[in-house]
Coordinates of C-alpha atoms and ligand atoms in Angstrom, one line a residue:
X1 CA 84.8 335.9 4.7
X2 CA 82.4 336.5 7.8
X3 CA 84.9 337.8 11.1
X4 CA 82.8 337.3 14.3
X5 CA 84.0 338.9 16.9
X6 CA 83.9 337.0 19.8
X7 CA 85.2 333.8 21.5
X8 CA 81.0 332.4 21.1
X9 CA 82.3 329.0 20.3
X10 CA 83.8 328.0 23.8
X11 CA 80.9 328.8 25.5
X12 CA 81.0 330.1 28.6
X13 CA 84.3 330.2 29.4
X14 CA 85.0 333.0 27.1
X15 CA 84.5 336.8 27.9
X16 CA 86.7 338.0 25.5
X17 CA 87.1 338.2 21.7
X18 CA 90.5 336.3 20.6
X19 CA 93.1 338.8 19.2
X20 CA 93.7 339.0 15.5
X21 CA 96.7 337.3 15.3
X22 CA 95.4 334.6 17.4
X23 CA 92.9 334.0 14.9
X24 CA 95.0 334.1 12.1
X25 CA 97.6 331.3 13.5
X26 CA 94.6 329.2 14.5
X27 CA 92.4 329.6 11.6
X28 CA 92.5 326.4 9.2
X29 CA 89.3 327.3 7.6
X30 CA 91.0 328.7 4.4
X31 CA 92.5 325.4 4.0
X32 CA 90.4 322.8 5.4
X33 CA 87.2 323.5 3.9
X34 CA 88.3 321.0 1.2
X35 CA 87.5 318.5 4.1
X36 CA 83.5 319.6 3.8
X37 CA 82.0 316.7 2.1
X38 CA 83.8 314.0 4.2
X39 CA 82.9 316.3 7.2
X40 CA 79.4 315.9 6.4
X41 CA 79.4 312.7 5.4
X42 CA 81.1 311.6 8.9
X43 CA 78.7 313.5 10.7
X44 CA 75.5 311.9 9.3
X45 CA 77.1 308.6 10.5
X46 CA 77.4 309.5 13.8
X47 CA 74.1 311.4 14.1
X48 CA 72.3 308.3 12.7
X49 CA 73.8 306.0 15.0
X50 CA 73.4 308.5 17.6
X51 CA 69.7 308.0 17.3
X52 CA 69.6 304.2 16.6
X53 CA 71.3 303.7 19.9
X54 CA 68.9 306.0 21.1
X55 CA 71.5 308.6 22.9
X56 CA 69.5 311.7 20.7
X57 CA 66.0 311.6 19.9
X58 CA 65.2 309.9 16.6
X59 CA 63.4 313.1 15.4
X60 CA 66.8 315.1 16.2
X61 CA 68.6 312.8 14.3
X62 CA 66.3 313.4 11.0
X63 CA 66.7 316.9 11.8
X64 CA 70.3 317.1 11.7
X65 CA 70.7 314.8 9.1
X66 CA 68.6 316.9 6.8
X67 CA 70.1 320.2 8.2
X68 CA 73.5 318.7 6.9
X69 CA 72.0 317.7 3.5
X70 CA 71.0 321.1 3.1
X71 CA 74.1 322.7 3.9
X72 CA 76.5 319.8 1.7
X73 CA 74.3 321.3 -1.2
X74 CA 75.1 325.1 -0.3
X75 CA 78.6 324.3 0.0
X76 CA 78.5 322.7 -3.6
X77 CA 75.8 325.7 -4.9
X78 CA 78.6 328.6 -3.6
X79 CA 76.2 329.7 -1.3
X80 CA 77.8 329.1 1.4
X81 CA 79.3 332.0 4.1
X82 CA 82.4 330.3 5.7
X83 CA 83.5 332.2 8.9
X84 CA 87.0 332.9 9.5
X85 CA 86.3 333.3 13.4
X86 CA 84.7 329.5 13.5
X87 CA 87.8 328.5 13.4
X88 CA 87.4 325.5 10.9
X89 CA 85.3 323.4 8.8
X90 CA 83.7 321.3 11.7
X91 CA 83.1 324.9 13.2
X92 CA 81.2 325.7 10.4
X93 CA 79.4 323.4 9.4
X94 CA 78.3 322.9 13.2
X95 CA 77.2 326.9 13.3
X96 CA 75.2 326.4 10.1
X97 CA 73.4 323.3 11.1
X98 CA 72.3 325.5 14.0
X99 CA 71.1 328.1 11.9
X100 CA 69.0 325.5 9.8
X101 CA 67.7 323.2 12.8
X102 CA 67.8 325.1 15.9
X103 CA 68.6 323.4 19.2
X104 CA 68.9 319.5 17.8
X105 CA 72.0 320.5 16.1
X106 CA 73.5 321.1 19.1
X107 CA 73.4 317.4 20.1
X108 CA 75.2 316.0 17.0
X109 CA 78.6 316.8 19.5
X110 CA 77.5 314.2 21.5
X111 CA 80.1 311.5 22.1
X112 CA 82.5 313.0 19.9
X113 CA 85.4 315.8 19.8
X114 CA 86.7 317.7 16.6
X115 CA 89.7 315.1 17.3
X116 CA 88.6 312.3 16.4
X117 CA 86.1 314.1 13.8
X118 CA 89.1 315.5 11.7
X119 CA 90.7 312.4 12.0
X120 CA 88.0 310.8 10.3
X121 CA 87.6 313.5 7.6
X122 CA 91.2 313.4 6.9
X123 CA 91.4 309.4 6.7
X124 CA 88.5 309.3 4.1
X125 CA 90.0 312.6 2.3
X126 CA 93.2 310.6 1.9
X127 CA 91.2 307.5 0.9
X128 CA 89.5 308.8 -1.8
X129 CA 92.6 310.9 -3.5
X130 CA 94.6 307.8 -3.1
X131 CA 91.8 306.3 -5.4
X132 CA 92.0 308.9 -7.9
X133 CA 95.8 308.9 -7.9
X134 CA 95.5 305.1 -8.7
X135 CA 92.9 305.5 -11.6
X136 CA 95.7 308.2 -12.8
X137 CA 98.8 305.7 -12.6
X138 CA 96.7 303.1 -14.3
X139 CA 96.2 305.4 -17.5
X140 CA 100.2 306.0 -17.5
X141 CA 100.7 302.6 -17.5
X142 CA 98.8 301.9 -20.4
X143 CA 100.2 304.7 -21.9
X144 CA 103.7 303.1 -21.2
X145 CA 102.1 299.9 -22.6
X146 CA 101.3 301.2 -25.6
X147 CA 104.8 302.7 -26.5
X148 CA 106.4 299.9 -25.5
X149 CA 104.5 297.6 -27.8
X150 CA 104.9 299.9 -31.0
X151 CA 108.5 299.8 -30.2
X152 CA 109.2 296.4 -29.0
X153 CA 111.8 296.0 -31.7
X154 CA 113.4 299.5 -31.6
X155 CA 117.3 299.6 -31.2
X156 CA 118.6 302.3 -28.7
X157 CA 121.4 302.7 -26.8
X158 CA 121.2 301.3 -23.3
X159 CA 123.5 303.8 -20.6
X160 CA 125.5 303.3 -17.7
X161 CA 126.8 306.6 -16.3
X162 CA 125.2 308.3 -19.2
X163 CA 127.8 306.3 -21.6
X164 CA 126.7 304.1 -24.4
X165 CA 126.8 300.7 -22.4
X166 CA 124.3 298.3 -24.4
X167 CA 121.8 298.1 -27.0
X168 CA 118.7 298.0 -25.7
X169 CA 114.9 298.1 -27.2
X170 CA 112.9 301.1 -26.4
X171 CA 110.0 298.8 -25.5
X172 CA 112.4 297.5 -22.3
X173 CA 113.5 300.5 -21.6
X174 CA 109.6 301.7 -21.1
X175 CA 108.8 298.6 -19.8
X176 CA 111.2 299.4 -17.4
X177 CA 109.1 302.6 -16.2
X178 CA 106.3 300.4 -15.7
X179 CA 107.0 298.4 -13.4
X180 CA 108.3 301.3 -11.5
X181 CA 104.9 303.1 -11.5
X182 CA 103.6 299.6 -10.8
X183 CA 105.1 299.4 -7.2
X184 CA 104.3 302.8 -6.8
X185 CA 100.3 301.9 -7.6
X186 CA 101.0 299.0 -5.4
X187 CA 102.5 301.3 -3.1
X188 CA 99.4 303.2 -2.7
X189 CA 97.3 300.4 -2.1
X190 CA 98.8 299.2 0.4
X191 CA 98.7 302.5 2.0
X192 CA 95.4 302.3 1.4
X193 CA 94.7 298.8 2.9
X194 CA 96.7 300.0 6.1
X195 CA 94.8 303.4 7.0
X196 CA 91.6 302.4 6.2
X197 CA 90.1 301.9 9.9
X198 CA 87.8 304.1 11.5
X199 CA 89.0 306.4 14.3
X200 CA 85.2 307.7 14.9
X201 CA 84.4 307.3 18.3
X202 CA 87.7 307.8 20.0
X203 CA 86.1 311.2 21.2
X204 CA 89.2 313.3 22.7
X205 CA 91.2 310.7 23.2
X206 CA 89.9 308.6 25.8
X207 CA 86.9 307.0 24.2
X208 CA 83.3 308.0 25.8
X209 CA 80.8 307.2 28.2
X210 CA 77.7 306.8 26.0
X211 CA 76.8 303.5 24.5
X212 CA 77.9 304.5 20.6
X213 CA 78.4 302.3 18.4
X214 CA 81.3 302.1 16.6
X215 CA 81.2 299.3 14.4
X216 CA 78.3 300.9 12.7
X217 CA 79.4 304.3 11.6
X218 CA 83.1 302.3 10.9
X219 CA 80.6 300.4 8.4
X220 CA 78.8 303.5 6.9
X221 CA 81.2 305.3 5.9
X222 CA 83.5 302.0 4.0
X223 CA 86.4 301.1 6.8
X224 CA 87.5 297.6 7.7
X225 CA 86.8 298.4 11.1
X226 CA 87.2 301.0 13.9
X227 CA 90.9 301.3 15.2
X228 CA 91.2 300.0 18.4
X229 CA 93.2 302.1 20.2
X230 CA 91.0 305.9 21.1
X231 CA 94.6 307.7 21.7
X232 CA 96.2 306.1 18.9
X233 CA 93.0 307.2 16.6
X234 CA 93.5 310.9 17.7
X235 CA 96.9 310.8 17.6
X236 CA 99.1 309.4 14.8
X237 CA 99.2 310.7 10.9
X238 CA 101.1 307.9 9.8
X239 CA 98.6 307.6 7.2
X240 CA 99.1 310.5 6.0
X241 CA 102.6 310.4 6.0
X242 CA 102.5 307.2 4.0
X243 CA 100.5 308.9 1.3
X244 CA 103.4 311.5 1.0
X245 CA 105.9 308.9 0.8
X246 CA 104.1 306.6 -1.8
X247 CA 103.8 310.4 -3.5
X248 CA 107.2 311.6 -3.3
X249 CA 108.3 308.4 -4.4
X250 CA 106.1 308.0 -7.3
X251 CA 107.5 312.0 -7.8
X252 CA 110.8 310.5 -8.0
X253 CA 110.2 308.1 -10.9
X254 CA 108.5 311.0 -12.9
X255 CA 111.1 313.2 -12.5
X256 CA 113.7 310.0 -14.0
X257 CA 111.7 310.0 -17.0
X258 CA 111.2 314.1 -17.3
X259 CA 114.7 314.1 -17.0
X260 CA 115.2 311.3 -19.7
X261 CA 112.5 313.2 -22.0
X262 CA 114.2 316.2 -21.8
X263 CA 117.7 314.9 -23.0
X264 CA 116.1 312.4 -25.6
X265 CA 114.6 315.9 -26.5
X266 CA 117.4 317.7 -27.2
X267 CA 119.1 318.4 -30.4
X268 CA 122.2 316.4 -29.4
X269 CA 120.1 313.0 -28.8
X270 CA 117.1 313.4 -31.1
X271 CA 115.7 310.3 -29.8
X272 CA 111.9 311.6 -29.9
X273 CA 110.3 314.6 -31.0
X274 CA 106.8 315.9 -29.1
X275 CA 104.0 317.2 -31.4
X276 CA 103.2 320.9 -30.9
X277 CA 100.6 319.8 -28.2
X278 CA 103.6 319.3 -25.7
X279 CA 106.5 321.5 -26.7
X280 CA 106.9 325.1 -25.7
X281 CA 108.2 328.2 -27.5
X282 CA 110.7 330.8 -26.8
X283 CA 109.6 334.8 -26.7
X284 CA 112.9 335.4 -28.1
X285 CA 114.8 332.7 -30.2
X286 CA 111.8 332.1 -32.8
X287 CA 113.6 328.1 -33.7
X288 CA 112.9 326.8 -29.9
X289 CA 110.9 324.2 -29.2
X290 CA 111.2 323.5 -25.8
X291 CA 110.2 320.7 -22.9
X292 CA 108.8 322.7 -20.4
X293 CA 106.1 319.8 -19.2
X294 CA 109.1 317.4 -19.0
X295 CA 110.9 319.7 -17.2
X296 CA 108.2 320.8 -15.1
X297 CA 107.3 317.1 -13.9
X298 CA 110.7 316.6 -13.1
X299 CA 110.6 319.9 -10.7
X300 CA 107.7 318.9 -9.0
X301 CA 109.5 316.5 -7.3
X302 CA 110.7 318.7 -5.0
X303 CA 107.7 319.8 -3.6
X304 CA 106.4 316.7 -3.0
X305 CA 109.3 315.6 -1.0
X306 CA 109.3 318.6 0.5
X307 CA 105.9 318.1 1.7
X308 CA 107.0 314.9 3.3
X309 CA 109.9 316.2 5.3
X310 CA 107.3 319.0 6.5
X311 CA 104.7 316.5 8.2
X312 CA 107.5 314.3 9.0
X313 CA 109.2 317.1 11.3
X314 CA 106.0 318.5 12.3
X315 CA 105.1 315.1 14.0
X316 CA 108.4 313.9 15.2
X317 CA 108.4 314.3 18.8
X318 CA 105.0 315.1 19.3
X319 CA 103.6 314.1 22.9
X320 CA 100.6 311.9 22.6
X321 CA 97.6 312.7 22.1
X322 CA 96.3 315.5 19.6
X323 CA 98.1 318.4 19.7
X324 CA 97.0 321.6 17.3
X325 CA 100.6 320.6 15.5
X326 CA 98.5 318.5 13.3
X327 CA 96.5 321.2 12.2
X328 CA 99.9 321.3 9.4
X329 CA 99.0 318.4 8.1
X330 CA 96.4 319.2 5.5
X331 CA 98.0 321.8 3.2
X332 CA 100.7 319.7 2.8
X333 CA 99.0 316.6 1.8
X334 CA 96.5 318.6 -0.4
X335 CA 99.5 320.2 -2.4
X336 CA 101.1 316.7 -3.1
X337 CA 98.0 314.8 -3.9
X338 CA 97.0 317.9 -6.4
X339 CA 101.0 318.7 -7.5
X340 CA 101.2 314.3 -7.9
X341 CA 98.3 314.3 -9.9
X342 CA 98.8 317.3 -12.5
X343 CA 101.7 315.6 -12.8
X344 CA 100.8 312.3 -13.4
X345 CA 98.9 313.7 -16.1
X346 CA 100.9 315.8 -17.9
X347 CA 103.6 312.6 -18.1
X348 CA 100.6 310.7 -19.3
X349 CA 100.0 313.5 -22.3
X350 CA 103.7 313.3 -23.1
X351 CA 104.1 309.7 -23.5
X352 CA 101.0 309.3 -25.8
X353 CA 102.3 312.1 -27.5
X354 CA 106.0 311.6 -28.0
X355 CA 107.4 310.0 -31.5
X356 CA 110.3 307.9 -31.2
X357 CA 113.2 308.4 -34.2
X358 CA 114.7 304.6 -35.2
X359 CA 116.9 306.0 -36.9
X360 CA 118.6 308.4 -34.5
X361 CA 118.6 305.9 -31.7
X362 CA 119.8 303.1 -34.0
X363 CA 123.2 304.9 -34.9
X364 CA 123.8 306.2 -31.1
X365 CA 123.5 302.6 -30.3
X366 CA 125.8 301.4 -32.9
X367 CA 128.7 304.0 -31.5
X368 CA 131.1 303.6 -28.6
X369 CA 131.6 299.7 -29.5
X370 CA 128.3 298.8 -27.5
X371 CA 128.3 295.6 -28.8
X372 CA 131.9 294.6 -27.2
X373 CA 130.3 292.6 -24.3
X374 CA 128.9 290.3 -27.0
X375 CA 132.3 289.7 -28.6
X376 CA 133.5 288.7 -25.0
X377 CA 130.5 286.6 -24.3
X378 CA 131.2 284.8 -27.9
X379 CA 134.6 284.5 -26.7
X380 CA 133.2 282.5 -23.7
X381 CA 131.6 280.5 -24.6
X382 CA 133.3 279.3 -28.4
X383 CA 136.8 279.1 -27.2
X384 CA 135.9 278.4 -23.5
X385 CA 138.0 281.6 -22.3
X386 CA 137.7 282.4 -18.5
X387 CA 135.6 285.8 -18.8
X388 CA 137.9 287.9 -17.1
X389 CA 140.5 286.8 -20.1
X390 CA 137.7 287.4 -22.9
X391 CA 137.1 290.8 -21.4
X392 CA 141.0 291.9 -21.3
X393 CA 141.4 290.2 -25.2
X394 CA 138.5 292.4 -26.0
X395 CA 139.3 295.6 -24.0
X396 CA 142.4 294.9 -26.1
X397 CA 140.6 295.2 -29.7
X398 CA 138.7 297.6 -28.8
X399 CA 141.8 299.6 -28.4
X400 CA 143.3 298.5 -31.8
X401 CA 139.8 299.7 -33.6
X402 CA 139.7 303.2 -31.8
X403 CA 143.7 303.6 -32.8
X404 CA 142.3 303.0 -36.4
X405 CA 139.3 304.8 -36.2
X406 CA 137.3 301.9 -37.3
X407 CA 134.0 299.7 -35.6
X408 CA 135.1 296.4 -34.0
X409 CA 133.2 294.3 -37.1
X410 CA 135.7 295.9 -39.5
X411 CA 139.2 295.0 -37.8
X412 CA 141.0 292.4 -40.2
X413 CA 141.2 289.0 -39.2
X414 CA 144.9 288.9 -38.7
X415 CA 144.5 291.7 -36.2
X416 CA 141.5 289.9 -33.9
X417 CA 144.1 287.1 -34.1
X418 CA 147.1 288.9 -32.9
X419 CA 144.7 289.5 -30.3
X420 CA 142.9 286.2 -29.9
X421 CA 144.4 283.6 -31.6
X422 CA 141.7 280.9 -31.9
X423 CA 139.4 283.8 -32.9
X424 CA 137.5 283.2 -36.3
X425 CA 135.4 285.3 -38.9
X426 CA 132.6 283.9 -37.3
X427 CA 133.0 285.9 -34.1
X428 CA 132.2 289.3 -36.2
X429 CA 128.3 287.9 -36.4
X430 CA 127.6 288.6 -32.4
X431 CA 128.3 292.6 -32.9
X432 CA 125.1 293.4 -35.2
X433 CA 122.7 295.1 -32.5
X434 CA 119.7 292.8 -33.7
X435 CA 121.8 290.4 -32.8
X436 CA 123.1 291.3 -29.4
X437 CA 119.7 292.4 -28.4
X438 CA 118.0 288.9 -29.2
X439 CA 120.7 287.2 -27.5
X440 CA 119.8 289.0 -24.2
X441 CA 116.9 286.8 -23.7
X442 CA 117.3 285.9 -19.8
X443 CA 114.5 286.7 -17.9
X444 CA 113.9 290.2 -17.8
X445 CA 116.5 291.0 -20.4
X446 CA 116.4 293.0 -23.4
X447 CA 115.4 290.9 -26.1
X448 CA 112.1 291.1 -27.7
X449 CA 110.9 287.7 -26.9
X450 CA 111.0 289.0 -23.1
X451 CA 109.3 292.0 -23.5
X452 CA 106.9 291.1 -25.5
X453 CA 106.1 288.3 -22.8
X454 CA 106.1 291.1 -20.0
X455 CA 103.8 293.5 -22.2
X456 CA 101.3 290.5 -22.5
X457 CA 101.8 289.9 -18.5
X458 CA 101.1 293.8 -17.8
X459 CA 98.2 293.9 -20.2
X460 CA 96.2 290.9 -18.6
X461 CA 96.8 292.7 -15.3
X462 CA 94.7 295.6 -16.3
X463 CA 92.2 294.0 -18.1
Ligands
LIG501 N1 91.2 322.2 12.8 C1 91.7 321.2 13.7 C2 92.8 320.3 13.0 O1 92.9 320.4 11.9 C3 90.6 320.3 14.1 C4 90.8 319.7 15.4 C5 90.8 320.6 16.5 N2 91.0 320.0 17.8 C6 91.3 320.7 18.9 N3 91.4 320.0 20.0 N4 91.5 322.0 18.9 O2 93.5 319.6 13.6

């Protein structure tokens, strides 16, 4: 990277060259030149409009606009020399134009600051990732869809406190995934709705004294309209803050199922096996097969809320209006939106990947007498027990089958009567787990008539 060695960006102000270590704290170059396209792309708003409201000559305006054409294209050819000295992307790109144009390209700074220019960038970077990232959530939730469908009717074991609780169908237990991703997509739309106003214009922070036009450059470049307050527009990241929430929360839910892969994963569950595409060896113990994408995608939430808590103490406290703070901003929002989106993916792989195993998830839902809130239920509502009474009579032979080492559907009759008088052989019908999971058929519950109605729901959505 080019050094220059002087301070030739100020102006006149400047007789002397900035110290090296002055440039190296201020230098965002390294970082922000991801920013170049919607750098250029906000610039030939405001150069056209410039010239349509006749502040620059119309002839500048071609000039520059061509001049940043040019140098959009060197960027994207690798031809481009970025300077470490220039400070920044807007620096940069500015030098260039002058380089291609001459004199014109010193008028694009009319009526605007680098303030309200990164703003701008940084809104429409945001914009567009938050786009991307939604196209990505989409494909997992279809990939959710799918599994859920094939196993609609699966038995597995449904946990409280990682204890057999209830049977539950693997196609409501992945349904329940989607409509946590779901919130998160909505999550970023909103986001999106909310931050998508133009902050072009605000100049420094106190708006400017030539007749721009904001509306119009708010227009080109796809806002709602240009935010109304010039210190506010300089000033506030919330929107990028937002994104990092939306991300770290989505982050969160990955990381649930990572963690859930890697257990069902494991020799002891043996709920689902990954194809060779999505397991990992070990250099030592030649028998491994290991998780190491599940795992991964449930580390990464760390660093996305660890980006979060970074921009959220970098702007707490910060006196209004832009202060070179906000400089942070970008390298933490680039690392989420890239470390959000790898993993997004790789949970995408791993879910059309993954094989369920009935048969392994059928007998760890048959143990621990899952089925026990049934008999209580039964109790309810066939001998018209209170259910704090049905749940102590069957606390009560549940006891008697683990003192005999037998399931609750094999206790003798006299025995459930001891219990339970008005009990009956009946009663031993409501432990199957087909059974109990049909019967959960309240809305949103377990049993296959309601998911099947929710897939059908979710489906239409992305249709
Ligand atoms: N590189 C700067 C940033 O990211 C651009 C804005 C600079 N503004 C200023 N007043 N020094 O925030």
């Amino acid at each position: 990277m080019k050094k220059k060695s002087s301070n030739e960006m100020w102006g006149g102000r400047f007789a002397e060259a900035p110290d090296d270590i002055m440039q190296a704290v201020n230098a965002s170059i390294d970082f922000d030149k991801r920013l170049y396209r919607e750098d250029i792309e906000g610039s030939l708003s405001h150069a056209s409009m410039l010239g349509r409201q006749g502040i620059i000559k119309d002839s500048d305006a071609e000039a520059i606009c061509k001049g940043l054409r040019q140098i959009a294209a060197e960027i994207e050819n690798g031809e481009f020399e970025y300077s470490y000295a220039l400070e920044d992307i807007h620096m940069n790109v500015e030098a260039r134009l002058r380089d291609i144009v001459g004199p014109a390209a010193e008028r694009l700074h009319t009526a605007r600051s680098r303030n309200d220019q990164v703003a701008t960038d940084f809104r429409l970077w945001v914009r567009n990732r938050i786009d991307r990232t939604s196209a990505k959530l989409e494909q997992l939730i279809l990939a959710l869809l799918d599994q859920a469908e094939s196993g609609v009717d699966l038995v597995m074991p449904g946990f409280t406190h990682l204890q057999n609780a209830q049977p539950v169908t693997w196609g409501h237990h992945m349904m329940a995934y989607v409509e946590m991703f779901g919130r998160d997509l909505s999550r970023f739309r909103d986001a999106r709705a909310r931050m998508n106003e133009s902050p072009l214009g605000a100049a420094a922070l106190a708006g400017t004294s030539f007749p721009i036009d904001r509306e119009c450059t708010s227009i080109a470049l796809g806002f709602d309209k240009p935010m109304a307050n010039s210190i506010d527009a300089v000033s506030d990241r919330d929107f990028a803050l937002e994104f990092l929430a939306a991300a770290s929360i989505c982050g969160v839910h990955l990381s649930r199922l990572g963690e859930e892969l890697v257990i069902w994963s494991s020799q002891q569950f043996g709920f689902i096996s990954f194809s060779d595409k999505f397991a990992t060896g070990s250099s030592i113990m030649p028998q491994k097969r290991n998780p190491d994408a599940a795992e991964l995608v449930r580390a990464k939430s760390g660093r996305l809320n660890g980006s979060l808590t970074a921009l959220l103490t970098v702007m707490k406290g910060l006196p209004l209006a832009y202060s070179k703070d906000m400089q942070e901003d970008k390298e933490q929002v680039f690392d989420s939106a890239d470390t959000l989106e790898l993993a997004i993916e790789a949970m995408s792989g791993m879910i059309g990947d993954l094989r369920p195993a009935p048969e392994r998830m059928r007998s760890a839902a048959a143990a621990g007498y899952s089925t026990a809130t049934d008999l209580a239920d039964w109790l309810v509502k066939e001998l018209s027990l209170s259910f704090r009474a049905a749940h102590r009579a069957t606390g009560q032979l549940v006891k008697l089958a683990e003192d005999s080492g037998i399931e609750l559907k094999d206790l003798p009759l006299a025995d459930m009567k001891a219990v339970c008088p008005g009990i009956v052989e009946e009663a031993r019908s409501v432990l199957t787990l087909e059974r109990s999971v049909a019967s959960r058929a309240s809305y949103g519950g377990t049993s296959p008539v309601q998911v099947r109605a929710q897939i059908k729901l979710w489906r239409r959505k992305f249709k």
